[in-house]
PDB file of C-alpha atoms in Angstrom:
ATOM      1  CA  UNK A 718      -1.273  73.789   8.206  1.00 46.00           C
ATOM      2  CA  UNK A 719      -2.803  76.960   9.614  1.00 48.00           C
ATOM      3  CA  UNK A 720      -5.779  74.993  10.955  1.00 51.00           C
ATOM      4  CA  UNK A 721      -3.471  72.633  12.849  1.00 61.00           C
ATOM      5  CA  UNK A 722      -1.690  75.475  14.660  1.00 74.00           C
ATOM      6  CA  UNK A 723      -2.731  75.965  18.259  1.00 84.00           C
ATOM      7  CA  UNK A 724      -2.874  79.142  20.297  1.00 86.00           C
ATOM      8  CA  UNK A 725      -0.479  79.506  23.220  1.00 91.00           C
ATOM      9  CA  UNK A 726      -0.530  82.105  26.001  1.00 93.00           C
ATOM     10  CA  UNK A 727       2.641  84.164  26.387  1.00 93.00           C
ATOM     11  CA  UNK A 728       1.670  86.627  29.113  1.00 93.00           C
ATOM     12  CA  UNK A 729      -1.363  87.551  31.268  1.00 94.00           C
ATOM     13  CA  UNK A 730      -1.730  90.793  33.226  1.00 94.00           C
ATOM     14  CA  UNK A 731      -4.904  91.373  35.298  1.00 92.00           C
ATOM     15  CA  UNK A 732      -4.839  95.190  35.273  1.00 93.00           C
ATOM     16  CA  UNK A 733      -4.391  97.394  32.236  1.00 94.00           C
ATOM     17  CA  UNK A 734      -5.708 100.854  31.424  1.00 94.00           C
ATOM     18  CA  UNK A 735      -6.832 101.932  27.944  1.00 95.00           C
ATOM     19  CA  UNK A 736      -6.695 105.539  26.716  1.00 94.00           C
ATOM     20  CA  UNK A 737      -7.945 107.398  23.678  1.00 92.00           C
ATOM     21  CA  UNK A 738      -4.990 109.232  22.260  1.00 91.00           C
ATOM     22  CA  UNK A 739      -4.949 112.334  20.023  1.00 86.00           C
ATOM     23  CA  UNK A 740      -3.720 111.868  16.480  1.00 82.00           C
ATOM     24  CA  UNK A 741      -0.033 112.395  15.939  1.00 79.00           C
ATOM     25  CA  UNK A 742       0.619 115.646  14.105  1.00 71.00           C
ATOM     26  CA  UNK A 743       4.411 115.302  13.644  1.00 72.00           C
ATOM     27  CA  UNK A 744       7.080 112.641  13.253  1.00 77.00           C
ATOM     28  CA  UNK A 745       8.069 112.802  16.902  1.00 78.00           C
ATOM     29  CA  UNK A 746       7.099 109.876  19.133  1.00 81.00           C
ATOM     30  CA  UNK A 747       4.072 109.550  21.328  1.00 87.00           C
ATOM     31  CA  UNK A 748       4.114 111.118  24.793  1.00 89.00           C
ATOM     32  CA  UNK A 749       2.024 109.728  27.666  1.00 90.00           C
ATOM     33  CA  UNK A 750       1.851 113.170  29.278  1.00 88.00           C
ATOM     34  CA  UNK A 751      -0.540 114.228  26.502  1.00 88.00           C
ATOM     35  CA  UNK A 752      -3.111 111.668  27.628  1.00 89.00           C
ATOM     36  CA  UNK A 753      -5.574 111.907  30.472  1.00 88.00           C
ATOM     37  CA  UNK A 754      -3.740 109.412  32.676  1.00 89.00           C
ATOM     38  CA  UNK A 755      -6.008 109.979  35.718  1.00 90.00           C
ATOM     39  CA  UNK A 756      -9.145 109.115  33.717  1.00 90.00           C
ATOM     40  CA  UNK A 757      -8.634 105.935  31.644  1.00 92.00           C
ATOM     41  CA  UNK A 758     -11.366 105.193  29.070  1.00 92.00           C
ATOM     42  CA  UNK A 759     -11.445 101.467  29.859  1.00 93.00           C
ATOM     43  CA  UNK A 760      -9.913  99.088  32.429  1.00 94.00           C
ATOM     44  CA  UNK A 761      -9.627  95.328  32.071  1.00 94.00           C
ATOM     45  CA  UNK A 762      -7.298  92.367  31.583  1.00 94.00           C
ATOM     46  CA  UNK A 763      -4.542  91.948  28.999  1.00 95.00           C
ATOM     47  CA  UNK A 764      -3.508  88.638  27.427  1.00 94.00           C
ATOM     48  CA  UNK A 765      -0.655  88.087  24.967  1.00 94.00           C
ATOM     49  CA  UNK A 766      -1.100  84.954  22.847  1.00 94.00           C
ATOM     50  CA  UNK A 767       0.569  83.483  19.774  1.00 92.00           C
ATOM     51  CA  UNK A 768      -0.677  81.343  16.916  1.00 90.00           C
ATOM     52  CA  UNK A 769       2.032  80.323  14.522  1.00 87.00           C
ATOM     53  CA  UNK A 770       4.325  83.265  13.891  1.00 89.00           C
ATOM     54  CA  UNK A 771       1.719  85.931  14.740  1.00 91.00           C
ATOM     55  CA  UNK A 772       1.254  87.352  18.249  1.00 93.00           C
ATOM     56  CA  UNK A 773      -2.010  88.883  19.527  1.00 94.00           C
ATOM     57  CA  UNK A 774      -2.639  91.466  22.243  1.00 95.00           C
ATOM     58  CA  UNK A 775      -6.129  90.838  23.593  1.00 94.00           C
ATOM     59  CA  UNK A 776      -8.001  93.213  25.884  1.00 94.00           C
ATOM     60  CA  UNK A 777     -10.698  91.320  27.798  1.00 93.00           C
ATOM     61  CA  UNK A 778     -13.233  91.967  30.539  1.00 92.00           C
ATOM     62  CA  UNK A 779     -11.945  91.001  34.004  1.00 89.00           C
ATOM     63  CA  UNK A 780     -15.134  89.160  35.035  1.00 89.00           C
ATOM     64  CA  UNK A 781     -16.711  87.707  31.915  1.00 89.00           C
ATOM     65  CA  UNK A 782     -13.595  87.435  29.733  1.00 87.00           C
ATOM     66  CA  UNK A 783     -15.429  89.096  26.821  1.00 91.00           C
ATOM     67  CA  UNK A 784     -13.095  90.423  24.145  1.00 92.00           C
ATOM     68  CA  UNK A 785     -12.961  94.224  24.027  1.00 92.00           C
ATOM     69  CA  UNK A 786     -10.302  94.635  21.300  1.00 92.00           C
ATOM     70  CA  UNK A 787      -7.294  92.818  19.911  1.00 92.00           C
ATOM     71  CA  UNK A 788      -4.155  93.833  18.069  1.00 94.00           C
ATOM     72  CA  UNK A 789      -2.417  91.322  15.769  1.00 93.00           C
ATOM     73  CA  UNK A 790       1.376  91.776  15.648  1.00 92.00           C
ATOM     74  CA  UNK A 791       3.518  90.552  12.744  1.00 89.00           C
ATOM     75  CA  UNK A 792       6.826  92.007  13.925  1.00 87.00           C
ATOM     76  CA  UNK A 793       8.251  93.679  17.005  1.00 87.00           C
ATOM     77  CA  UNK A 794       9.326  96.413  17.314  1.00 84.00           C
ATOM     78  CA  UNK A 795       7.087  97.754  14.603  1.00 86.00           C
ATOM     79  CA  UNK A 796       4.079  99.917  13.870  1.00 88.00           C
ATOM     80  CA  UNK A 797       1.684  97.535  15.670  1.00 91.00           C
ATOM     81  CA  UNK A 798       3.315  98.211  19.087  1.00 93.00           C
ATOM     82  CA  UNK A 799       5.279 101.366  19.932  1.00 91.00           C
ATOM     83  CA  UNK A 800       6.701 102.691  23.163  1.00 90.00           C
ATOM     84  CA  UNK A 801       6.180 106.292  24.332  1.00 91.00           C
ATOM     85  CA  UNK A 802       9.023 108.732  24.669  1.00 88.00           C
ATOM     86  CA  UNK A 803       8.503 109.772  28.291  1.00 88.00           C
ATOM     87  CA  UNK A 804       7.661 106.519  30.150  1.00 89.00           C
ATOM     88  CA  UNK A 805       8.361 102.771  30.132  1.00 91.00           C
ATOM     89  CA  UNK A 806       4.881 101.822  31.484  1.00 93.00           C
ATOM     90  CA  UNK A 807       2.853 103.047  28.478  1.00 94.00           C
ATOM     91  CA  UNK A 808       2.538 101.753  24.908  1.00 94.00           C
ATOM     92  CA  UNK A 809       0.602 102.561  21.753  1.00 94.00           C
ATOM     93  CA  UNK A 810      -0.976  99.583  19.978  1.00 94.00           C
ATOM     94  CA  UNK A 811      -2.923  99.243  16.733  1.00 93.00           C
ATOM     95  CA  UNK A 812      -6.196  97.385  17.198  1.00 93.00           C
ATOM     96  CA  UNK A 813      -8.152  95.813  14.316  1.00 91.00           C
ATOM     97  CA  UNK A 814     -11.599  94.344  13.903  1.00 86.00           C
ATOM     98  CA  UNK A 815     -12.808  91.652  11.540  1.00 77.00           C
ATOM     99  CA  UNK A 816     -13.791  94.150   8.845  1.00 82.00           C
ATOM    100  CA  UNK A 817     -10.242  95.480   8.341  1.00 79.00           C
ATOM    101  CA  UNK A 818     -10.703  98.760  10.232  1.00 88.00           C
ATOM    102  CA  UNK A 819      -7.885  99.769  12.606  1.00 91.00           C
ATOM    103  CA  UNK A 820      -7.290 102.400  15.306  1.00 92.00           C
ATOM    104  CA  UNK A 821      -4.446 103.423  17.621  1.00 93.00           C
ATOM    105  CA  UNK A 822      -5.036 103.404  21.366  1.00 94.00           C
ATOM    106  CA  UNK A 823      -2.806 103.811  24.387  1.00 94.00           C
ATOM    107  CA  UNK A 824      -2.376 101.208  27.146  1.00 95.00           C
ATOM    108  CA  UNK A 825      -0.636 101.582  30.468  1.00 94.00           C
ATOM    109  CA  UNK A 826       0.289  99.475  33.501  1.00 94.00           C
ATOM    110  CA  UNK A 827       0.244 100.569  37.106  1.00 90.00           C
ATOM    111  CA  UNK A 828       3.216  98.350  38.021  1.00 90.00           C
ATOM    112  CA  UNK A 829       6.477  98.817  36.129  1.00 91.00           C
ATOM    113  CA  UNK A 830       7.180  95.053  36.399  1.00 93.00           C
ATOM    114  CA  UNK A 831       4.009  94.270  34.433  1.00 93.00           C
ATOM    115  CA  UNK A 832       5.179  96.535  31.630  1.00 93.00           C
ATOM    116  CA  UNK A 833       8.558  94.770  31.618  1.00 94.00           C
ATOM    117  CA  UNK A 834       6.938  91.311  31.371  1.00 94.00           C
ATOM    118  CA  UNK A 835       4.722  92.497  28.517  1.00 94.00           C
ATOM    119  CA  UNK A 836       7.714  93.787  26.576  1.00 93.00           C
ATOM    120  CA  UNK A 837       9.858  90.640  27.163  1.00 94.00           C
ATOM    121  CA  UNK A 838       7.076  88.263  26.092  1.00 94.00           C
ATOM    122  CA  UNK A 839       6.864  89.969  22.706  1.00 94.00           C
ATOM    123  CA  UNK A 840      10.655  90.035  22.303  1.00 93.00           C
ATOM    124  CA  UNK A 841      10.989  86.306  23.079  1.00 93.00           C
ATOM    125  CA  UNK A 842       8.262  85.339  20.628  1.00 93.00           C
ATOM    126  CA  UNK A 843       9.732  87.206  17.703  1.00 92.00           C
ATOM    127  CA  UNK A 844      13.232  86.006  18.547  1.00 92.00           C
ATOM    128  CA  UNK A 845      11.884  82.478  18.139  1.00 91.00           C
ATOM    129  CA  UNK A 846      10.213  83.497  14.855  1.00 90.00           C
ATOM    130  CA  UNK A 847      13.558  84.786  13.557  1.00 91.00           C
ATOM    131  CA  UNK A 848      15.345  81.545  14.434  1.00 90.00           C
ATOM    132  CA  UNK A 849      12.656  79.437  12.778  1.00 88.00           C
ATOM    133  CA  UNK A 850      12.911  81.546   9.636  1.00 86.00           C
ATOM    134  CA  UNK A 851      16.682  81.131   9.455  1.00 88.00           C
ATOM    135  CA  UNK A 852      16.458  77.361   9.959  1.00 88.00           C
ATOM    136  CA  UNK A 853      13.808  77.048   7.266  1.00 82.00           C
ATOM    137  CA  UNK A 854      15.907  79.123   4.877  1.00 81.00           C
ATOM    138  CA  UNK A 855      19.008  77.007   5.477  1.00 82.00           C
ATOM    139  CA  UNK A 856      17.074  73.785   4.880  1.00 78.00           C
ATOM    140  CA  UNK A 857      15.713  75.121   1.591  1.00 73.00           C
ATOM    141  CA  UNK A 858      19.191  76.132   0.461  1.00 71.00           C
ATOM    142  CA  UNK A 859      20.506  72.682   1.387  1.00 69.00           C
ATOM    143  CA  UNK A 860      17.816  71.060  -0.763  1.00 66.00           C
ATOM    144  CA  UNK A 861      18.695  73.178  -3.790  1.00 72.00           C
ATOM    145  CA  UNK A 862      22.456  72.546  -3.554  1.00 68.00           C
ATOM    146  CA  UNK A 863      23.800  69.500  -5.431  1.00 71.00           C
ATOM    147  CA  UNK A 864      24.288  66.561  -3.133  1.00 70.00           C
ATOM    148  CA  UNK A 865      27.719  65.029  -2.784  1.00 70.00           C
ATOM    149  CA  UNK A 866      28.079  61.424  -3.878  1.00 72.00           C
ATOM    150  CA  UNK A 867      30.338  59.876  -1.239  1.00 75.00           C
ATOM    151  CA  UNK A 868      29.720  56.265  -2.281  1.00 77.00           C
ATOM    152  CA  UNK A 869      32.389  53.993  -3.732  1.00 77.00           C
ATOM    153  CA  UNK A 870      32.562  53.681  -7.455  1.00 79.00           C
ATOM    154  CA  UNK A 871      32.805  50.273  -9.089  1.00 81.00           C
ATOM    155  CA  UNK A 872      36.291  48.861  -8.542  1.00 79.00           C
ATOM    156  CA  UNK A 873      37.340  51.676  -6.199  1.00 81.00           C
ATOM    157  CA  UNK A 874      39.260  50.651  -3.061  1.00 83.00           C
ATOM    158  CA  UNK A 875      40.790  52.412  -0.091  1.00 82.00           C
ATOM    159  CA  UNK A 876      43.915  51.688   1.954  1.00 83.00           C
ATOM    160  CA  UNK A 877      43.959  52.007   5.732  1.00 82.00           C
ATOM    161  CA  UNK A 878      47.185  52.646   7.659  1.00 83.00           C
ATOM    162  CA  UNK A 879      46.653  51.679  11.295  1.00 83.00           C
ATOM    163  CA  UNK A 880      49.320  52.717  13.790  1.00 76.00           C
ATOM    164  CA  UNK A 881      51.531  50.096  15.528  1.00 70.00           C
ATOM    165  CA  UNK A 882      50.358  47.462  13.033  1.00 61.00           C
ATOM    166  CA  UNK A 883      53.057  47.807  10.357  1.00 54.00           C
ATOM    167  CA  UNK A 884      55.228  44.708   9.791  1.00 54.00           C
ATOM    168  CA  UNK A 885      58.565  44.194   8.084  1.00 52.00           C
ATOM    169  CA  UNK A 886      58.824  41.978   5.060  1.00 51.00           C
ATOM    170  CA  UNK A 887      59.275  38.407   6.247  1.00 52.00           C
ATOM    171  CA  UNK A 888      58.904  39.305   9.916  1.00 52.00           C
ATOM    172  CA  UNK A 889      56.168  39.451  12.506  1.00 54.00           C
ATOM    173  CA  UNK A 890      54.562  42.540  13.954  1.00 53.00           C
ATOM    174  CA  UNK A 891      56.298  44.160  16.878  1.00 56.00           C
ATOM    175  CA  UNK A 892      54.414  43.623  20.112  1.00 56.00           C
ATOM    176  CA  UNK A 893      53.150  46.774  21.676  1.00 58.00           C
ATOM    177  CA  UNK A 894      54.268  47.643  25.153  1.00 54.00           C
ATOM    178  CA  UNK A 895      51.711  46.785  27.768  1.00 51.00           C
ATOM    179  CA  UNK A 896      49.947  49.713  29.332  1.00 51.00           C
ATOM    180  CA  UNK A 897      49.319  50.449  32.960  1.00 52.00           C
ATOM    181  CA  UNK A 898      46.453  47.963  33.084  1.00 53.00           C
ATOM    182  CA  UNK A 899      48.473  44.948  31.825  1.00 53.00           C
ATOM    183  CA  UNK A 900      51.168  42.757  33.410  1.00 58.00           C
ATOM    184  CA  UNK A 901      54.689  43.968  32.640  1.00 58.00           C
ATOM    185  CA  UNK A 902      57.747  41.702  32.988  1.00 65.00           C
ATOM    186  CA  UNK A 903      61.137  42.917  34.194  1.00 65.00           C
ATOM    187  CA  UNK A 904      64.074  42.567  31.761  1.00 67.00           C
ATOM    188  CA  UNK A 905      66.773  39.965  32.524  1.00 65.00           C
ATOM    189  CA  UNK A 906      69.737  41.147  34.634  1.00 62.00           C
ATOM    190  CA  UNK A 907      72.847  42.322  32.774  1.00 64.00           C
ATOM    191  CA  UNK A 908      75.757  40.012  32.310  1.00 59.00           C
ATOM    192  CA  UNK A 909      74.002  37.144  30.545  1.00 54.00           C
ATOM    193  CA  UNK A 910      73.115  33.792  32.031  1.00 55.00           C
ATOM    194  CA  UNK A 911      74.903  32.379  35.095  1.00 57.00           C
ATOM    195  CA  UNK A 912      76.691  29.134  34.219  1.00 57.00           C
ATOM    196  CA  UNK A 913      76.063  26.278  36.637  1.00 58.00           C
ATOM    197  CA  UNK A 914      79.316  24.398  37.520  1.00 61.00           C
ATOM    198  CA  UNK A 915      79.262  20.789  36.218  1.00 64.00           C
ATOM    199  CA  UNK A 916      78.874  17.995  38.725  1.00 69.00           C
ATOM    200  CA  UNK A 917      81.942  15.698  38.671  1.00 63.00           C
ATOM    201  CA  UNK A 918      81.153  12.019  38.051  1.00 62.00           C
ATOM    202  CA  UNK A 919      81.480   9.779  41.083  1.00 59.00           C
ATOM    203  CA  UNK A 920      84.708   7.748  41.338  1.00 56.00           C
ATOM    204  CA  UNK A 921      84.772   3.961  41.473  1.00 53.00           C
ATOM    205  CA  UNK A 922      86.276   3.990  44.988  1.00 51.00           C
ATOM    206  CA  UNK A 923      83.450   6.153  46.339  1.00 50.00           C
ATOM    207  CA  UNK A 924      80.858   3.926  44.683  1.00 50.00           C
ATOM    208  CA  UNK A 925      82.459   0.827  46.179  1.00 48.00           C
ATOM    209  CA  UNK A 926      82.557   2.381  49.644  1.00 52.00           C
ATOM    210  CA  UNK A 927      78.891   3.349  49.537  1.00 52.00           C
ATOM    211  CA  UNK A 928      77.523  -0.014  48.349  1.00 49.00           C
ATOM    212  CA  UNK A 929      75.494  -1.694  51.029  1.00 54.00           C
ATOM    213  CA  UNK A 930      76.180  -5.431  51.295  1.00 54.00           C
ATOM    214  CA  UNK A 931      73.297  -7.864  51.460  1.00 55.00           C
ATOM    215  CA  UNK A 932      72.028  -8.739  54.897  1.00 54.00           C
ATOM    216  CA  UNK A 933      73.478 -11.771  56.757  1.00 51.00           C
ATOM    217  CA  UNK A 934      71.156 -14.729  57.318  1.00 54.00           C
ATOM    218  CA  UNK A 935      69.448 -14.555  60.663  1.00 51.00           C
ATOM    219  CA  UNK A 936      66.890 -16.519  62.503  1.00 48.00           C
ATOM    220  CA  UNK A 937      63.310 -16.661  61.321  1.00 49.00           C
ATOM    221  CA  UNK A 938      62.082 -14.547  64.220  1.00 50.00           C
ATOM    222  CA  UNK A 939      64.158 -11.521  63.231  1.00 47.00           C
ATOM    223  CA  UNK A 940      62.188  -8.285  63.066  1.00 48.00           C
ATOM    224  CA  UNK A 941      62.165  -5.565  60.433  1.00 48.00           C
ATOM    225  CA  UNK A 942      64.351  -3.387  62.638  1.00 46.00           C
ATOM    226  CA  UNK A 943      67.145  -6.005  62.644  1.00 49.00           C
ATOM    227  CA  UNK A 944      67.094  -6.118  58.872  1.00 48.00           C
ATOM    228  CA  UNK A 945      67.520  -2.343  58.732  1.00 44.00           C
ATOM    229  CA  UNK A 946      70.463  -2.588  61.133  1.00 46.00           C
ATOM    230  CA  UNK A 947      72.036  -5.244  58.917  1.00 49.00           C
ATOM    231  CA  UNK A 948      71.730  -2.943  55.916  1.00 48.00           C
ATOM    232  CA  UNK A 949      73.751  -0.279  57.757  1.00 49.00           C
ATOM    233  CA  UNK A 950      76.649  -2.685  58.420  1.00 48.00           C
ATOM    234  CA  UNK A 951      80.079  -1.612  57.097  1.00 48.00           C
ATOM    235  CA  UNK A 952      81.319  -2.858  53.790  1.00 46.00           C
ATOM    236  CA  UNK A 953      84.209  -4.788  55.477  1.00 46.00           C
ATOM    237  CA  UNK A 954      81.741  -7.416  56.736  1.00 45.00           C
ATOM    238  CA  UNK A 955      81.259  -8.934  53.257  1.00 47.00           C
ATOM    239  CA  UNK A 956      83.152 -12.171  52.638  1.00 49.00           C
ATOM    240  CA  UNK A 957      84.234 -11.392  49.071  1.00 49.00           C
ATOM    241  CA  UNK A 958      85.880  -8.148  47.977  1.00 52.00           C
ATOM    242  CA  UNK A 959      83.908  -5.906  45.689  1.00 49.00           C
ATOM    243  CA  UNK A 960      85.721  -5.263  42.439  1.00 51.00           C
ATOM    244  CA  UNK A 961      86.271  -1.672  41.504  1.00 52.00           C
ATOM    245  CA  UNK A 962      84.100  -0.768  38.556  1.00 50.00           C
ATOM    246  CA  UNK A 963      82.212   2.194  37.268  1.00 52.00           C
ATOM    247  CA  UNK A 964      78.988   0.199  36.849  1.00 52.00           C
ATOM    248  CA  UNK A 965      76.807   0.900  39.876  1.00 52.00           C
ATOM    249  CA  UNK A 966      74.443  -1.959  39.152  1.00 53.00           C
ATOM    250  CA  UNK A 967      77.353  -4.317  38.614  1.00 53.00           C
ATOM    251  CA  UNK A 968      78.457  -3.737  42.233  1.00 53.00           C
ATOM    252  CA  UNK A 969      75.089  -4.861  43.459  1.00 53.00           C
ATOM    253  CA  UNK A 970      75.270  -8.036  41.326  1.00 53.00           C
ATOM    254  CA  UNK A 971      78.752  -8.880  42.557  1.00 53.00           C
ATOM    255  CA  UNK A 972      77.781  -8.382  46.163  1.00 50.00           C
ATOM    256  CA  UNK A 973      74.735 -10.621  45.771  1.00 51.00           C
ATOM    257  CA  UNK A 974      76.723 -13.480  44.167  1.00 51.00           C
ATOM    258  CA  UNK A 975      79.282 -13.444  46.978  1.00 50.00           C
ATOM    259  CA  UNK A 976      76.841 -14.886  49.516  1.00 49.00           C
ATOM    260  CA  UNK A 977      75.439 -18.252  48.363  1.00 51.00           C
ATOM    261  CA  UNK A 978      72.954 -18.845  51.116  1.00 52.00           C
ATOM    262  CA  UNK A 979      71.183 -15.449  51.278  1.00 50.00           C
ATOM    263  CA  UNK A 980      68.135 -15.057  53.465  1.00 50.00           C
ATOM    264  CA  UNK A 981      64.906 -14.317  51.588  1.00 50.00           C
ATOM    265  CA  UNK A 982      63.978 -10.641  51.293  1.00 51.00           C
ATOM    266  CA  UNK A 983      60.925  -9.246  52.956  1.00 52.00           C
ATOM    267  CA  UNK A 984      57.952  -8.476  50.767  1.00 52.00           C
ATOM    268  CA  UNK A 985      58.307  -4.785  51.346  1.00 55.00           C
ATOM    269  CA  UNK A 986      61.771  -4.537  49.825  1.00 55.00           C
ATOM    270  CA  UNK A 987      62.517  -4.498  46.115  1.00 54.00           C
ATOM    271  CA  UNK A 988      65.166  -7.007  45.017  1.00 55.00           C
ATOM    272  CA  UNK A 989      67.576  -5.702  42.399  1.00 50.00           C
TER     273      UNK A 989
END
């Protein structure tokens, strides 16, 4: 897994000064005023990289990129990187070589913004390391805890109670009221239904007065208009009186039998 990890660059600063610092004789912090700030021992480029959970401070040549020294950092803040007591632009780092030897040197930035970026890049990296550690720990604890069996046992059933779906015994479900998107019908007006008055049956006298007698025989050259005029003739023109009866079709039969020699009907009229 370590071979598959790749190295990422967290911060690059083109100008950094390196100082030899005197050994610390007490427990008080380092002070940059004790260094020879006007005469740095080395000047070059600083790169902050990360590989896995470890960060590296690399001091390289500006032109060739040759590595001058590097300081591996396992935690921050810690003994590998310390700030000085009298300035925010200077730090003390612990460099190591491949043989296991280590030494403490001082580094400083001309611009205060470069020192701020250097500090934030280390803080962000180890904040991510802390989160990854917590997530890994929680996953391991979840694996060791007994898992809950939420499956149904043999013969086990559940009962669902859905709202607005309950029905009475022997009855149908109540229809839900339509929402704003559906079509709503207005309730009927109060007072019940309006009764329609019954239509009185027609009397025999009125039926007799409204029966149209058959047309009177006319000449063969009579037109359709004359036949219509004959149909509108008054009932008094018939030779035989029409008996009063309640049968409407009987009146037509009586009126037809009263005239023996009736002219033939036209083809466009229906004979009763």
